[in-house]
Short mmCIF file of C-alpha atoms (C1' of nucleotides) in Angstrom, two decimals:
data_model
loop_
_atom_site.label_atom_id
_atom_site.label_comp_id
_atom_site.label_asym_id
_atom_site.label_seq_id
_atom_site.Cartn_x
_atom_site.Cartn_y
_atom_site.Cartn_z
CA MET S 1 114.41 30.24 60.09
CA THR S 2 114.95 32.40 62.80
CA SER S 3 114.23 35.86 63.19
CA THR S 4 117.94 36.84 61.89
CA ALA S 5 117.00 35.47 58.45
CA GLY S 6 115.33 37.96 55.92
CA PHE S 7 117.36 41.03 57.70
CA ASP S 8 119.12 42.78 54.99
CA LEU S 9 121.46 45.31 55.81
CA ASP S 10 121.00 47.28 52.45
CA GLU S 11 117.48 48.10 53.92
CA PHE S 12 118.43 49.16 57.33
CA LEU S 13 117.93 52.94 57.84
CA PRO S 14 121.02 53.61 60.05
CA TYR S 15 123.35 51.62 57.58
CA ARG S 16 121.68 53.55 54.38
CA LEU S 17 122.03 56.92 56.12
CA ALA S 18 125.88 56.17 56.83
CA VAL S 19 126.61 55.12 53.24
CA ALA S 20 124.68 58.03 51.60
CA ALA S 21 126.35 60.53 54.14
CA GLN S 22 129.91 58.96 53.45
CA ARG S 23 129.17 58.91 49.35
CA VAL S 24 128.28 62.57 49.61
CA SER S 25 131.06 63.51 51.67
CA ALA S 26 133.44 61.84 49.81
CA ALA S 27 131.99 63.44 46.78
CA PHE S 28 131.96 66.68 48.10
CA ARG S 29 135.46 66.44 49.34
CA ALA S 30 136.49 65.61 45.83
CA VAL S 31 135.29 69.31 45.00
CA TYR S 32 137.13 71.25 47.61
CA GLY S 33 139.79 68.73 48.91
CA PRO S 34 142.16 68.91 45.58
CA ARG S 35 141.66 72.43 45.34
CA HIS S 36 142.96 73.91 48.69
CA GLY S 37 143.91 70.83 50.41
CA LEU S 38 141.49 70.51 53.16
CA SER S 39 140.19 67.85 55.09
CA VAL S 40 136.71 67.62 56.50
CA ALA S 41 137.53 69.12 59.93
CA GLU S 42 139.01 71.78 58.56
CA TRP S 43 136.70 72.61 55.85
CA ARG S 44 133.99 72.55 58.65
CA VAL S 45 135.99 75.17 60.77
CA MET S 46 136.62 77.26 57.68
CA ALA S 47 132.85 77.52 56.91
CA HIS S 48 131.98 78.22 60.27
CA LEU S 49 134.44 81.04 60.72
CA ALA S 50 133.35 82.32 57.47
CA ASN S 51 129.97 82.68 58.68
CA ALA S 52 130.26 83.56 62.16
CA GLY S 53 133.44 85.74 62.50
CA PRO S 54 136.02 85.32 65.33
CA VAL S 55 134.94 82.64 67.54
CA SER S 56 136.70 80.55 70.10
CA VAL S 57 137.49 76.92 69.81
CA ARG S 58 134.70 76.02 72.08
CA GLU S 59 132.19 77.97 70.16
CA VAL S 60 133.28 76.10 67.10
CA PHE S 61 133.09 72.61 68.27
CA ALA S 62 129.78 72.99 70.10
CA ARG S 63 128.61 73.82 66.61
CA VAL S 64 130.28 71.87 64.37
CA ALA S 65 129.82 68.50 65.65
CA MET S 66 133.48 67.55 66.25
CA ASP S 67 135.09 67.02 69.69
CA LYS S 68 137.46 69.57 70.98
CA PRO S 69 140.72 67.75 70.06
CA LYS S 70 139.42 67.73 66.44
CA VAL S 71 138.76 71.37 66.41
CA SER S 72 141.89 72.10 67.74
CA ARG S 73 144.11 70.25 65.52
CA ALA S 74 142.21 71.26 62.29
CA ALA S 75 142.76 75.12 63.58
CA SER S 76 146.42 74.27 63.96
CA ARG S 77 146.92 73.01 60.59
CA LEU S 78 144.78 76.03 59.06
CA GLU S 79 146.99 78.52 60.86
CA LEU S 80 150.16 76.60 59.59
CA ALA S 81 148.78 76.79 56.19
CA GLY S 82 148.00 80.72 56.71
CA LEU S 83 144.24 80.68 56.44
CA ILE S 84 143.30 81.32 59.67
CA GLU S 85 144.70 83.11 62.76
CA LYS S 86 144.74 82.63 66.36
CA ARG S 87 144.90 84.99 68.91
CA ALA S 88 144.11 85.36 72.65
CA ASP S 89 140.97 87.02 73.70
CA PRO S 90 141.91 90.16 75.39
CA GLY S 91 139.31 89.67 77.85
CA ASP S 92 139.58 86.31 78.58
CA ARG S 93 142.90 84.91 78.12
CA ARG S 94 141.88 81.56 78.17
CA LEU S 95 140.01 81.63 74.91
CA VAL S 96 141.76 81.56 71.66
CA ALA S 97 139.92 83.70 68.90
CA LEU S 98 140.10 82.09 65.61
CA SER S 99 139.47 84.15 62.51
CA LEU S 100 140.07 83.94 58.67
CA THR S 101 143.11 85.61 57.24
CA GLU S 102 143.00 87.39 54.16
CA ARG S 103 143.91 84.17 52.28
CA GLY S 104 141.67 82.16 54.33
CA ARG S 105 138.67 84.53 53.17
CA ALA S 106 139.99 84.26 49.53
CA VAL S 107 139.88 80.47 49.96
CA MET S 108 136.25 80.72 51.16
CA THR S 109 135.11 83.25 48.56
CA ASP S 110 136.45 80.39 46.01
CA LEU S 111 134.96 77.50 47.73
CA VAL S 112 131.36 78.73 48.94
CA PRO S 113 130.08 78.86 45.47
CA LEU S 114 131.64 75.37 44.80
CA ALA S 115 129.66 74.29 47.81
CA ARG S 116 126.40 75.87 46.87
CA ALA S 117 126.67 74.48 43.33
CA PHE S 118 127.44 70.93 44.63
CA GLU S 119 124.35 71.03 47.08
CA ALA S 120 122.20 72.25 44.18
CA GLY S 121 123.43 69.59 42.04
CA LEU S 122 122.09 67.13 44.85
CA LEU S 123 118.93 68.95 45.48
CA ALA S 124 118.07 68.98 41.52
CA ARG S 125 117.89 65.25 41.68
CA LEU S 126 115.10 65.21 44.23
CA THR S 127 111.56 66.40 43.63
CA PRO S 128 110.10 69.22 45.73
CA GLU S 129 108.10 67.04 47.95
CA GLU S 130 111.60 65.13 48.48
CA ARG S 131 113.43 68.21 49.47
CA ALA S 132 110.91 69.10 52.00
CA ALA S 133 110.75 65.72 53.38
CA LEU S 134 114.48 65.50 53.70
CA ASP S 135 114.84 68.75 55.68
CA ALA S 136 112.11 67.60 58.04
CA VAL S 137 113.33 63.93 58.22
CA LEU S 138 117.08 65.04 58.87
CA THR S 139 116.01 67.43 61.66
CA LYS S 140 113.90 64.53 63.26
CA LEU S 141 116.65 61.99 62.93
CA VAL S 142 118.98 64.14 64.65
CA GLU S 143 116.73 64.93 67.56
CA ALA S 144 116.10 61.05 67.64
CA GLY S 145 119.98 60.28 67.79
CA GLU S 146 120.35 62.85 70.78
CA GLU S 147 117.51 61.71 72.87
CA THR S 148 118.61 57.88 72.35
CA GLY S 149 121.92 58.57 73.72
CA GLY S 150 123.99 59.22 70.65
CA GLU S 151 125.85 62.46 71.51
CA GLY S 152 128.08 62.20 68.76
CA ALA S 153 130.48 64.72 70.13
CA ALA S 154 130.36 67.87 72.20
CA SER S 155 131.11 66.25 75.39
CA ASP S 156 133.05 68.58 77.55
CA ALA S 157 130.20 68.77 80.26
CA LEU S 158 129.24 65.59 81.74
CA MET W 1 129.52 91.41 51.66
CA THR W 2 131.26 88.90 49.64
CA SER W 3 129.33 85.52 48.85
CA THR W 4 130.89 83.81 51.92
CA ALA W 5 128.80 85.55 53.97
CA GLY W 6 125.20 83.87 54.48
CA PHE W 7 126.53 80.40 54.23
CA ASP W 8 125.17 78.52 56.99
CA LEU W 9 126.86 75.08 57.59
CA ASP W 10 124.05 74.11 59.75
CA GLU W 11 121.65 74.15 56.51
CA PHE W 12 124.30 72.75 54.24
CA LEU W 13 122.84 69.44 53.01
CA PRO W 14 126.09 67.15 53.21
CA TYR W 15 126.91 68.58 56.94
CA ARG W 16 123.27 67.82 57.91
CA LEU W 17 123.50 64.16 56.56
CA ALA W 18 126.82 63.48 58.13
CA VAL W 19 125.52 64.75 61.76
CA ALA W 20 122.42 62.84 61.22
CA ALA W 21 124.10 59.64 60.36
CA GLN W 22 126.63 60.19 62.88
CA ARG W 23 123.89 60.76 65.98
CA VAL W 24 121.84 57.71 64.64
CA SER W 25 124.81 55.43 64.32
CA ALA W 26 125.90 56.51 67.76
CA ALA W 27 122.47 55.89 69.40
CA PHE W 28 122.17 52.51 67.63
CA ARG W 29 125.78 51.73 68.60
CA ALA W 30 124.45 52.42 72.09
CA VAL W 31 122.07 49.57 71.50
CA TYR W 32 124.29 46.65 70.61
CA GLY W 33 127.69 47.66 71.63
CA PRO W 34 127.22 47.35 75.63
CA ARG W 35 125.32 44.21 74.94
CA HIS W 36 128.06 42.19 72.93
CA GLY W 37 130.99 44.53 72.57
CA LEU W 38 130.77 45.05 68.74
CA SER W 39 132.12 47.90 66.86
CA VAL W 40 130.29 49.31 63.69
CA ALA W 41 132.37 47.29 61.35
CA GLU W 42 131.78 44.25 63.34
CA TRP W 43 127.98 44.54 63.35
CA ARG W 44 128.04 45.04 59.62
CA VAL W 45 129.88 41.84 58.89
CA MET W 46 127.75 39.77 61.29
CA ALA W 47 124.57 41.40 59.92
CA HIS W 48 125.53 40.33 56.54
CA LEU W 49 126.74 36.96 57.45
CA ALA W 50 123.58 36.27 59.15
CA ASN W 51 121.67 37.15 56.04
CA ALA W 52 123.75 35.75 53.70
CA GLY W 53 125.50 32.57 54.81
CA PRO W 54 129.17 31.59 54.18
CA VAL W 55 130.81 34.27 52.27
CA SER W 56 134.41 35.48 51.21
CA VAL W 57 135.81 38.95 52.51
CA ARG W 58 135.79 40.28 49.13
CA GLU W 59 131.93 39.51 49.05
CA VAL W 60 131.49 41.12 52.11
CA PHE W 61 133.51 44.12 51.58
CA ALA W 62 132.11 44.88 48.22
CA ARG W 63 128.53 44.91 49.83
CA VAL W 64 128.97 46.61 53.02
CA ALA W 65 130.73 49.68 52.21
CA MET W 66 134.05 49.23 53.93
CA ASP W 67 137.54 48.83 52.58
CA LYS W 68 139.22 45.64 52.49
CA PRO W 69 141.36 45.74 55.55
CA LYS W 70 138.53 47.14 57.65
CA VAL W 71 136.50 43.93 56.76
CA SER W 72 139.61 41.61 57.35
CA ARG W 73 140.40 42.94 60.94
CA ALA W 74 136.85 43.07 61.86
CA ALA W 75 136.81 39.36 60.89
CA SER W 76 139.92 38.44 62.80
CA ARG W 77 138.32 39.92 66.04
CA LEU W 78 135.23 38.32 65.72
CA GLU W 79 136.97 35.10 65.08
CA LEU W 80 139.04 35.63 68.10
CA ALA W 81 135.54 36.42 69.93
CA GLY W 82 134.30 33.29 68.72
CA LEU W 83 131.47 34.72 66.79
CA ILE W 84 132.42 33.97 63.20
CA GLU W 85 134.32 31.09 61.54
CA LYS W 86 137.19 31.43 58.96
CA ARG W 87 138.04 28.36 56.75
CA ALA W 88 139.68 28.09 53.54
CA ASP W 89 137.43 27.64 50.35
CA PRO W 90 137.99 24.18 48.95
CA GLY W 91 137.80 25.39 45.45
CA ASP W 92 139.89 28.23 45.49
CA ARG W 93 142.43 28.45 48.28
CA ARG W 94 142.96 32.29 48.01
CA LEU W 95 139.26 32.65 49.41
CA VAL W 96 138.25 32.41 52.99
CA ALA W 97 134.91 31.48 53.66
CA LEU W 98 133.29 33.38 56.76
CA SER W 99 130.40 32.02 58.51
CA LEU W 100 128.40 32.58 61.83
CA THR W 101 129.28 30.25 64.53
CA GLU W 102 126.67 28.83 66.96
CA ARG W 103 127.60 31.78 69.40
CA GLY W 104 127.52 34.06 66.45
CA ARG W 105 123.85 33.18 65.41
CA ALA W 106 122.91 33.37 69.09
CA VAL W 107 124.33 36.90 69.19
CA MET W 108 122.65 37.68 65.81
CA THR W 109 119.15 36.18 67.26
CA ASP W 110 119.55 38.46 70.16
CA LEU W 111 120.69 41.59 68.05
CA VAL W 112 118.27 41.78 64.88
CA PRO W 113 115.00 42.23 66.74
CA LEU W 114 116.80 45.03 68.80
CA ALA W 115 117.72 46.51 65.44
CA ARG W 116 114.24 46.33 64.06
CA ALA W 117 112.98 47.66 67.24
CA PHE W 118 115.51 50.73 66.72
CA GLU W 119 114.70 51.53 63.30
CA ALA W 120 110.80 51.45 64.04
CA GLY W 121 111.47 53.72 66.64
CA LEU W 122 113.24 56.12 64.06
CA LEU W 123 110.45 55.48 61.62
CA ALA W 124 107.66 56.07 64.20
CA ARG W 125 108.74 59.73 64.25
CA LEU W 126 108.28 60.22 60.47
CA THR W 127 104.90 60.67 58.51
CA PRO W 128 104.18 58.05 55.73
CA GLU W 129 105.24 60.50 53.19
CA GLU W 130 108.57 61.22 54.66
CA ARG W 131 109.28 57.60 55.04
CA ALA W 132 108.43 57.03 51.43
CA ALA W 133 110.46 60.32 50.54
CA LEU W 134 113.35 59.11 52.67
CA ASP W 135 113.63 55.82 51.02
CA ALA W 136 113.74 57.59 47.46
CA VAL W 137 116.19 60.24 48.65
CA LEU W 138 118.69 58.08 49.98
CA THR W 139 118.71 55.83 47.07
CA LYS W 140 119.29 59.16 44.87
CA LEU W 141 122.24 60.70 47.12
CA VAL W 142 124.09 57.44 47.18
CA GLU W 143 123.87 57.22 43.21
CA ALA W 144 124.86 60.94 43.05
CA GLY W 145 127.55 60.24 45.54
CA GLU W 146 129.27 57.46 43.36
CA GLU W 147 128.83 59.37 40.04
CA THR W 148 130.67 62.62 41.32
CA GLY W 149 133.36 60.83 42.44
CA GLY W 150 132.86 59.51 46.21
CA GLU W 151 133.45 55.88 45.68
CA GLY W 152 133.55 55.56 49.52
CA ALA W 153 135.16 52.22 49.55
CA ALA W 154 135.22 49.12 47.59
CA SER W 155 138.46 50.14 45.61
CA ASP W 156 140.47 47.17 44.50
CA ALA W 157 139.55 47.37 41.01
CA LEU W 158 140.89 50.77 39.66
"C1'" DC B 1 154.88 23.21 31.32
"C1'" DT B 2 156.18 28.01 32.26
"C1'" DC B 3 156.42 32.45 33.09
"C1'" DA B 4 153.67 36.74 33.08
"C1'" DT B 5 149.40 38.54 35.15
"C1'" DA B 6 145.67 38.82 38.48
"C1'" DT B 7 143.12 38.20 42.32
"C1'" DC B 8 142.56 37.22 47.45
"C1'" DG B 9 143.69 38.42 51.90
"C1'" DT B 10 146.88 39.87 55.49
"C1'" DT B 11 150.23 43.27 57.28
"C1'" DG B 12 153.31 47.74 57.58
"C1'" DC B 13 153.36 52.14 58.38
"C1'" DA B 14 152.15 56.92 58.83
"C1'" DA B 15 148.32 59.82 59.81
"C1'" DA B 16 143.93 60.42 61.85
"C1'" DT B 17 141.10 59.64 66.01
"C1'" DG B 18 139.02 59.82 70.91
"C1'" DA B 19 139.48 59.86 75.98
"C1'" DA B 20 141.75 61.45 79.62
"C1'" DA B 21 145.56 64.21 81.57
"C1'" DT B 22 147.87 68.86 81.58
"C1'" DG B 23 148.54 73.58 82.09
"C1'" DA B 24 146.82 78.08 81.99
"C1'" DC B 25 143.54 81.01 83.43
"C1'" DG B 26 138.71 82.86 85.57
"C1'" DT B 27 135.35 83.12 89.21
"C1'" DC B 28 133.56 82.60 93.50
"C1'" DA B 29 133.14 82.02 98.57
"C1'" DA B 30 135.26 82.98 102.97
"C1'" DT Z 1 143.60 88.13 99.13
"C1'" DT Z 2 143.61 83.46 99.27
"C1'" DG Z 3 142.32 78.97 97.92
"C1'" DA Z 4 139.32 75.75 95.73
"C1'" DC Z 5 136.89 74.78 91.93
"C1'" DG Z 6 135.49 75.33 87.00
"C1'" DT Z 7 136.69 76.19 82.19
"C1'" DC Z 8 139.39 76.38 78.04
"C1'" DA Z 9 142.94 74.74 74.60
"C1'" DT Z 10 146.30 71.80 73.90
"C1'" DT Z 11 148.73 67.62 74.40
"C1'" DT Z 12 149.72 62.54 75.07
"C1'" DC Z 13 148.90 57.92 74.71
"C1'" DA Z 14 146.57 53.90 72.88
"C1'" DT Z 15 143.90 52.55 69.17
"C1'" DT Z 16 141.70 52.95 64.71
"C1'" DT Z 17 142.13 54.36 60.04
"C1'" DG Z 18 143.45 53.90 55.01
"C1'" DC Z 19 146.81 53.27 51.66
"C1'" DA Z 20 150.37 50.75 49.51
"C1'" DA Z 21 153.22 46.66 49.78
"C1'" DC Z 22 153.20 41.67 50.56
"C1'" DG Z 23 152.80 36.43 50.02
"C1'" DA Z 24 149.93 32.98 48.25
"C1'" DT Z 25 147.05 31.24 44.89
"C1'" DA Z 26 144.79 31.32 40.36
"C1'" DT Z 27 144.65 31.95 35.42
"C1'" DG Z 28 145.91 32.19 30.54
"C1'" DA Z 29 149.13 32.90 26.62
"C1'" DG Z 30 152.84 30.96 24.49
#
DNA sequence: CTCATATCGTTGCAAATGAAATGACGTCAA
DNA sequence: TTGACGTCATTTCATTTGCAACGATATGAG
């Protein structure tokens, strides 16, 4: 009879969003994980490198919504696996320039079409209106989260 | 020149969804966390109990998208904090009946309005069309994730 | 009744995680 | 040039996580 009654977690937006993201992420991991043994963090680093070329750890972690140690460790594993290369930046030796190796590029050549197909499979379930709305909504929710205090990651400057 | 070029992670749906969920979750945690020292897992258990009354661990973990040990540990912490009560089910002594204590109910009486206000604040940013679309889209994405293999949690029966 | 099998919740353990500390390097004012 | 301060990446440490194993209880076949 208090206001706690009638509160259904299943209809609570933050919860629903978290579950949807978790399910989609797990489904996608089932696509790229078994194929090349990548974790989510590793996939993100690879994806960013494939698109952006040689880039520092800072550059990656600022753009990829992961904290610094996570990017650093993912990069180390990827280097060990021979998929990326770490070399000191000639201009600023604090920086580590990350880039895909030949094998890394091959992996991404294999994976990118799968990623696109996976995304297409998701979007195919939605109407055009829903697709447009989803795009707008995700942008707005991310903004809202940032403003309200949910920095998520990327906290080196405080 | 290969198909890996032009793949922008920032526009990849699974990634965008994960980031949005993470940001929203962090923002919401900033609302309920400092107030009563709850983690996400603990909040979910509390929310479910507030709505559903005495319930077994199995019941909770099946409905709350967390694995069994996570629910178990969250329940232990909540019991230690005096917010919930664990007692053996009289009919089946394998089961543990979880229920809110008086203090637990008080916490939820405090939190549920905050949760509703937080959600309202998010929804206020969306147009009515976007709200409707979001609802449909989240449902579809969860279904898609389940079908494609992303079970997320709830894996005791396989 | 008895034994095999299934279910429930907890616990062990290895791996992942995040915050803060560390070490290496750059930059800027004096 | 020197020295204080800021930045970059890694590492350290305590905590959290997820999976598998475990003990306890329940159920059903013979």
